[in-house]
């Protein structure tokens, strides 16, 4: 993963199952994504890298739901956010 700064946004080169894609995230979105991955890993007693692989690579849930939903989600409690994402992971057969 490579990160470049573009006037308040970071361009992040991600590898999605061998296909490279660039996503643009604000610093707040990056911090929120890290918060979600780390807290879900703690909740599920898994490695954060494994959670990132499930959310960012295998399912794209991180880039298609979590980051785009930053505005409404970041105002919720930690427990709500974790439960919401874990429920989606279960629905998609990720856990």
PDB file of N, CA, C and O in Angstrom, residues 16-51:
ATOM      1  N   UNK A  16      -6.345  -5.315  -4.553  1.00  0.00           N
ATOM      2  CA  UNK A  16      -7.574  -6.084  -4.357  1.00  0.00           C
ATOM      3  C   UNK A  16      -7.440  -7.365  -5.173  1.00  0.00           C
ATOM      4  O   UNK A  16      -7.697  -7.385  -6.377  1.00  0.00           O
ATOM      5  N   UNK A  17      -6.980  -8.408  -4.510  1.00  0.00           N
ATOM      6  CA  UNK A  17      -6.810  -9.710  -5.156  1.00  0.00           C
ATOM      7  C   UNK A  17      -6.040  -9.621  -6.473  1.00  0.00           C
ATOM      8  O   UNK A  17      -6.453 -10.169  -7.483  1.00  0.00           O
ATOM      9  N   UNK A  18      -4.921  -8.900  -6.450  1.00  0.00           N
ATOM     10  CA  UNK A  18      -4.068  -8.778  -7.626  1.00  0.00           C
ATOM     11  C   UNK A  18      -4.411  -7.634  -8.550  1.00  0.00           C
ATOM     12  O   UNK A  18      -3.686  -7.369  -9.505  1.00  0.00           O
ATOM     13  N   UNK A  19      -5.521  -6.950  -8.308  1.00  0.00           N
ATOM     14  CA  UNK A  19      -5.906  -5.776  -9.101  1.00  0.00           C
ATOM     15  C   UNK A  19      -5.625  -4.528  -8.270  1.00  0.00           C
ATOM     16  O   UNK A  19      -6.142  -4.394  -7.167  1.00  0.00           O
ATOM     17  N   UNK A  20      -4.828  -3.641  -8.818  1.00  0.00           N
ATOM     18  CA  UNK A  20      -4.480  -2.431  -8.080  1.00  0.00           C
ATOM     19  C   UNK A  20      -5.479  -1.326  -8.355  1.00  0.00           C
ATOM     20  O   UNK A  20      -5.956  -1.178  -9.475  1.00  0.00           O
ATOM     21  N   UNK A  21      -5.795  -0.588  -7.325  1.00  0.00           N
ATOM     22  CA  UNK A  21      -6.791   0.488  -7.407  1.00  0.00           C
ATOM     23  C   UNK A  21      -6.332   1.637  -6.517  1.00  0.00           C
ATOM     24  O   UNK A  21      -5.724   1.418  -5.479  1.00  0.00           O
ATOM     25  N   UNK A  22      -6.630   2.854  -6.926  1.00  0.00           N
ATOM     26  CA  UNK A  22      -6.308   4.024  -6.114  1.00  0.00           C
ATOM     27  C   UNK A  22      -7.593   4.532  -5.472  1.00  0.00           C
ATOM     28  O   UNK A  22      -8.610   4.698  -6.154  1.00  0.00           O
ATOM     29  N   UNK A  23      -7.564   4.741  -4.157  1.00  0.00           N
ATOM     30  CA  UNK A  23      -8.677   5.358  -3.444  1.00  0.00           C
ATOM     31  C   UNK A  23      -8.162   6.633  -2.791  1.00  0.00           C
ATOM     32  O   UNK A  23      -6.984   6.726  -2.441  1.00  0.00           O
ATOM     33  N   UNK A  24      -9.024   7.607  -2.668  1.00  0.00           N
ATOM     34  CA  UNK A  24      -8.662   8.889  -2.071  1.00  0.00           C
ATOM     35  C   UNK A  24      -9.424   9.048  -0.761  1.00  0.00           C
ATOM     36  O   UNK A  24     -10.644   8.984  -0.750  1.00  0.00           O
ATOM     37  N   UNK A  25      -8.668   9.219   0.331  1.00  0.00           N
ATOM     38  CA  UNK A  25      -9.269   9.327   1.650  1.00  0.00           C
ATOM     39  C   UNK A  25      -8.725  10.546   2.378  1.00  0.00           C
ATOM     40  O   UNK A  25      -7.544  10.868   2.256  1.00  0.00           O
ATOM     41  N   UNK A  26      -9.587  11.179   3.161  1.00  0.00           N
ATOM     42  CA  UNK A  26      -9.132  12.262   4.025  1.00  0.00           C
ATOM     43  C   UNK A  26      -8.427  11.649   5.234  1.00  0.00           C
ATOM     44  O   UNK A  26      -8.562  10.455   5.508  1.00  0.00           O
ATOM     45  N   UNK A  27      -7.703  12.470   5.956  1.00  0.00           N
ATOM     46  CA  UNK A  27      -7.029  11.989   7.166  1.00  0.00           C
ATOM     47  C   UNK A  27      -8.049  11.426   8.158  1.00  0.00           C
ATOM     48  O   UNK A  27      -7.813  10.399   8.789  1.00  0.00           O
ATOM     49  N   UNK A  28      -9.199  12.089   8.281  1.00  0.00           N
ATOM     50  CA  UNK A  28     -10.239  11.615   9.200  1.00  0.00           C
ATOM     51  C   UNK A  28     -10.762  10.241   8.777  1.00  0.00           C
ATOM     52  O   UNK A  28     -11.020   9.383   9.610  1.00  0.00           O
ATOM     53  N   UNK A  29     -10.938  10.042   7.475  1.00  0.00           N
ATOM     54  CA  UNK A  29     -11.426   8.744   6.986  1.00  0.00           C
ATOM     55  C   UNK A  29     -10.399   7.649   7.229  1.00  0.00           C
ATOM     56  O   UNK A  29     -10.760   6.522   7.593  1.00  0.00           O
ATOM     57  N   UNK A  30      -9.115   7.968   7.056  1.00  0.00           N
ATOM     58  CA  UNK A  30      -8.061   6.991   7.318  1.00  0.00           C
ATOM     59  C   UNK A  30      -8.064   6.610   8.794  1.00  0.00           C
ATOM     60  O   UNK A  30      -8.025   5.428   9.144  1.00  0.00           O
ATOM     61  N   UNK A  31      -8.135   7.619   9.658  1.00  0.00           N
ATOM     62  CA  UNK A  31      -8.149   7.359  11.095  1.00  0.00           C
ATOM     63  C   UNK A  31      -9.370   6.542  11.497  1.00  0.00           C
ATOM     64  O   UNK A  31      -9.279   5.637  12.333  1.00  0.00           O
ATOM     65  N   UNK A  32     -10.525   6.823  10.885  1.00  0.00           N
ATOM     66  CA  UNK A  32     -11.740   6.078  11.185  1.00  0.00           C
ATOM     67  C   UNK A  32     -11.613   4.625  10.714  1.00  0.00           C
ATOM     68  O   UNK A  32     -12.001   3.692  11.427  1.00  0.00           O
ATOM     69  N   UNK A  33     -11.058   4.427   9.521  1.00  0.00           N
ATOM     70  CA  UNK A  33     -10.861   3.076   9.002  1.00  0.00           C
ATOM     71  C   UNK A  33      -9.943   2.271   9.927  1.00  0.00           C
ATOM     72  O   UNK A  33     -10.233   1.115  10.254  1.00  0.00           O
ATOM     73  N   UNK A  34      -8.862   2.898  10.392  1.00  0.00           N
ATOM     74  CA  UNK A  34      -7.932   2.233  11.313  1.00  0.00           C
ATOM     75  C   UNK A  34      -8.638   1.927  12.630  1.00  0.00           C
ATOM     76  O   UNK A  34      -8.507   0.822  13.177  1.00  0.00           O
ATOM     77  N   UNK A  35      -9.411   2.887  13.142  1.00  0.00           N
ATOM     78  CA  UNK A  35     -10.189   2.682  14.370  1.00  0.00           C
ATOM     79  C   UNK A  35     -11.094   1.454  14.223  1.00  0.00           C
ATOM     80  O   UNK A  35     -11.153   0.599  15.111  1.00  0.00           O
ATOM     81  N   UNK A  36     -11.804   1.365  13.099  1.00  0.00           N
ATOM     82  CA  UNK A  36     -12.731   0.252  12.883  1.00  0.00           C
ATOM     83  C   UNK A  36     -11.987  -1.075  12.807  1.00  0.00           C
ATOM     84  O   UNK A  36     -12.374  -2.048  13.468  1.00  0.00           O
ATOM     85  N   UNK A  37     -10.941  -1.128  12.010  1.00  0.00           N
ATOM     86  CA  UNK A  37     -10.188  -2.373  11.851  1.00  0.00           C
ATOM     87  C   UNK A  37      -9.614  -2.838  13.181  1.00  0.00           C
ATOM     88  O   UNK A  37      -9.757  -4.004  13.564  1.00  0.00           O
ATOM     89  N   UNK A  38      -8.976  -1.936  13.918  1.00  0.00           N
ATOM     90  CA  UNK A  38      -8.353  -2.319  15.189  1.00  0.00           C
ATOM     91  C   UNK A  38      -9.378  -2.751  16.230  1.00  0.00           C
ATOM     92  O   UNK A  38      -9.166  -3.736  16.946  1.00  0.00           O
ATOM     93  N   UNK A  39     -10.496  -2.040  16.312  1.00  0.00           N
ATOM     94  CA  UNK A  39     -11.500  -2.388  17.316  1.00  0.00           C
ATOM     95  C   UNK A  39     -12.260  -3.663  16.968  1.00  0.00           C
ATOM     96  O   UNK A  39     -12.626  -4.426  17.852  1.00  0.00           O
ATOM     97  N   UNK A  40     -12.493  -3.903  15.697  1.00  0.00           N
ATOM     98  CA  UNK A  40     -13.126  -5.157  15.292  1.00  0.00           C
ATOM     99  C   UNK A  40     -12.169  -6.322  15.554  1.00  0.00           C
ATOM    100  O   UNK A  40     -12.588  -7.378  16.015  1.00  0.00           O
ATOM    101  N   UNK A  41     -10.892  -6.117  15.288  1.00  0.00           N
ATOM    102  CA  UNK A  41      -9.897  -7.156  15.584  1.00  0.00           C
ATOM    103  C   UNK A  41      -9.893  -7.482  17.069  1.00  0.00           C
ATOM    104  O   UNK A  41      -9.885  -8.656  17.444  1.00  0.00           O
ATOM    105  N   UNK A  42      -9.914  -6.458  17.910  1.00  0.00           N
ATOM    106  CA  UNK A  42      -9.964  -6.694  19.360  1.00  0.00           C
ATOM    107  C   UNK A  42     -11.234  -7.447  19.747  1.00  0.00           C
ATOM    108  O   UNK A  42     -11.197  -8.402  20.507  1.00  0.00           O
ATOM    109  N   UNK A  43     -12.362  -7.003  19.209  1.00  0.00           N
ATOM    110  CA  UNK A  43     -13.656  -7.604  19.534  1.00  0.00           C
ATOM    111  C   UNK A  43     -13.703  -9.079  19.137  1.00  0.00           C
ATOM    112  O   UNK A  43     -14.209  -9.921  19.885  1.00  0.00           O
ATOM    113  N   UNK A  44     -13.166  -9.382  17.949  1.00  0.00           N
ATOM    114  CA  UNK A  44     -13.196 -10.757  17.444  1.00  0.00           C
ATOM    115  C   UNK A  44     -11.973 -11.573  17.864  1.00  0.00           C
ATOM    116  O   UNK A  44     -11.857 -12.743  17.496  1.00  0.00           O
ATOM    117  N   UNK A  45     -11.065 -10.920  18.609  1.00  0.00           N
ATOM    118  CA  UNK A  45      -9.825 -11.565  19.044  1.00  0.00           C
ATOM    119  C   UNK A  45      -9.053 -12.119  17.848  1.00  0.00           C
ATOM    120  O   UNK A  45      -8.608 -13.275  17.830  1.00  0.00           O
ATOM    121  N   UNK A  46      -8.916 -11.253  16.840  1.00  0.00           N
ATOM    122  CA  UNK A  46      -8.181 -11.594  15.621  1.00  0.00           C
ATOM    123  C   UNK A  46      -7.085 -10.563  15.397  1.00  0.00           C
ATOM    124  O   UNK A  46      -7.092  -9.495  15.999  1.00  0.00           O
ATOM    125  N   UNK A  47      -6.200 -10.868  14.493  1.00  0.00           N
ATOM    126  CA  UNK A  47      -5.139  -9.961  14.096  1.00  0.00           C
ATOM    127  C   UNK A  47      -5.727  -8.848  13.224  1.00  0.00           C
ATOM    128  O   UNK A  47      -6.561  -9.113  12.354  1.00  0.00           O
ATOM    129  N   UNK A  48      -5.280  -7.606  13.436  1.00  0.00           N
ATOM    130  CA  UNK A  48      -5.796  -6.470  12.650  1.00  0.00           C
ATOM    131  C   UNK A  48      -5.518  -6.645  11.156  1.00  0.00           C
ATOM    132  O   UNK A  48      -6.339  -6.260  10.319  1.00  0.00           O
ATOM    133  N   UNK A  49      -4.373  -7.223  10.806  1.00  0.00           N
ATOM    134  CA  UNK A  49      -4.062  -7.458   9.389  1.00  0.00           C
ATOM    135  C   UNK A  49      -5.071  -8.415   8.762  1.00  0.00           C
ATOM    136  O   UNK A  49      -5.492  -8.222   7.619  1.00  0.00           O
ATOM    137  N   UNK A  50      -5.485  -9.438   9.514  1.00  0.00           N
ATOM    138  CA  UNK A  50      -6.485 -10.377   8.998  1.00  0.00           C
ATOM    139  C   UNK A  50      -7.833  -9.684   8.803  1.00  0.00           C
ATOM    140  O   UNK A  50      -8.535  -9.949   7.815  1.00  0.00           O
ATOM    141  N   UNK A  51      -8.194  -8.807   9.726  1.00  0.00           N
ATOM    142  CA  UNK A  51      -9.448  -8.055   9.591  1.00  0.00           C
ATOM    143  C   UNK A  51      -9.374  -7.132   8.373  1.00  0.00           C
ATOM    144  O   UNK A  51     -10.327  -7.036   7.602  1.00  0.00           O
TER     145      UNK A  51
END
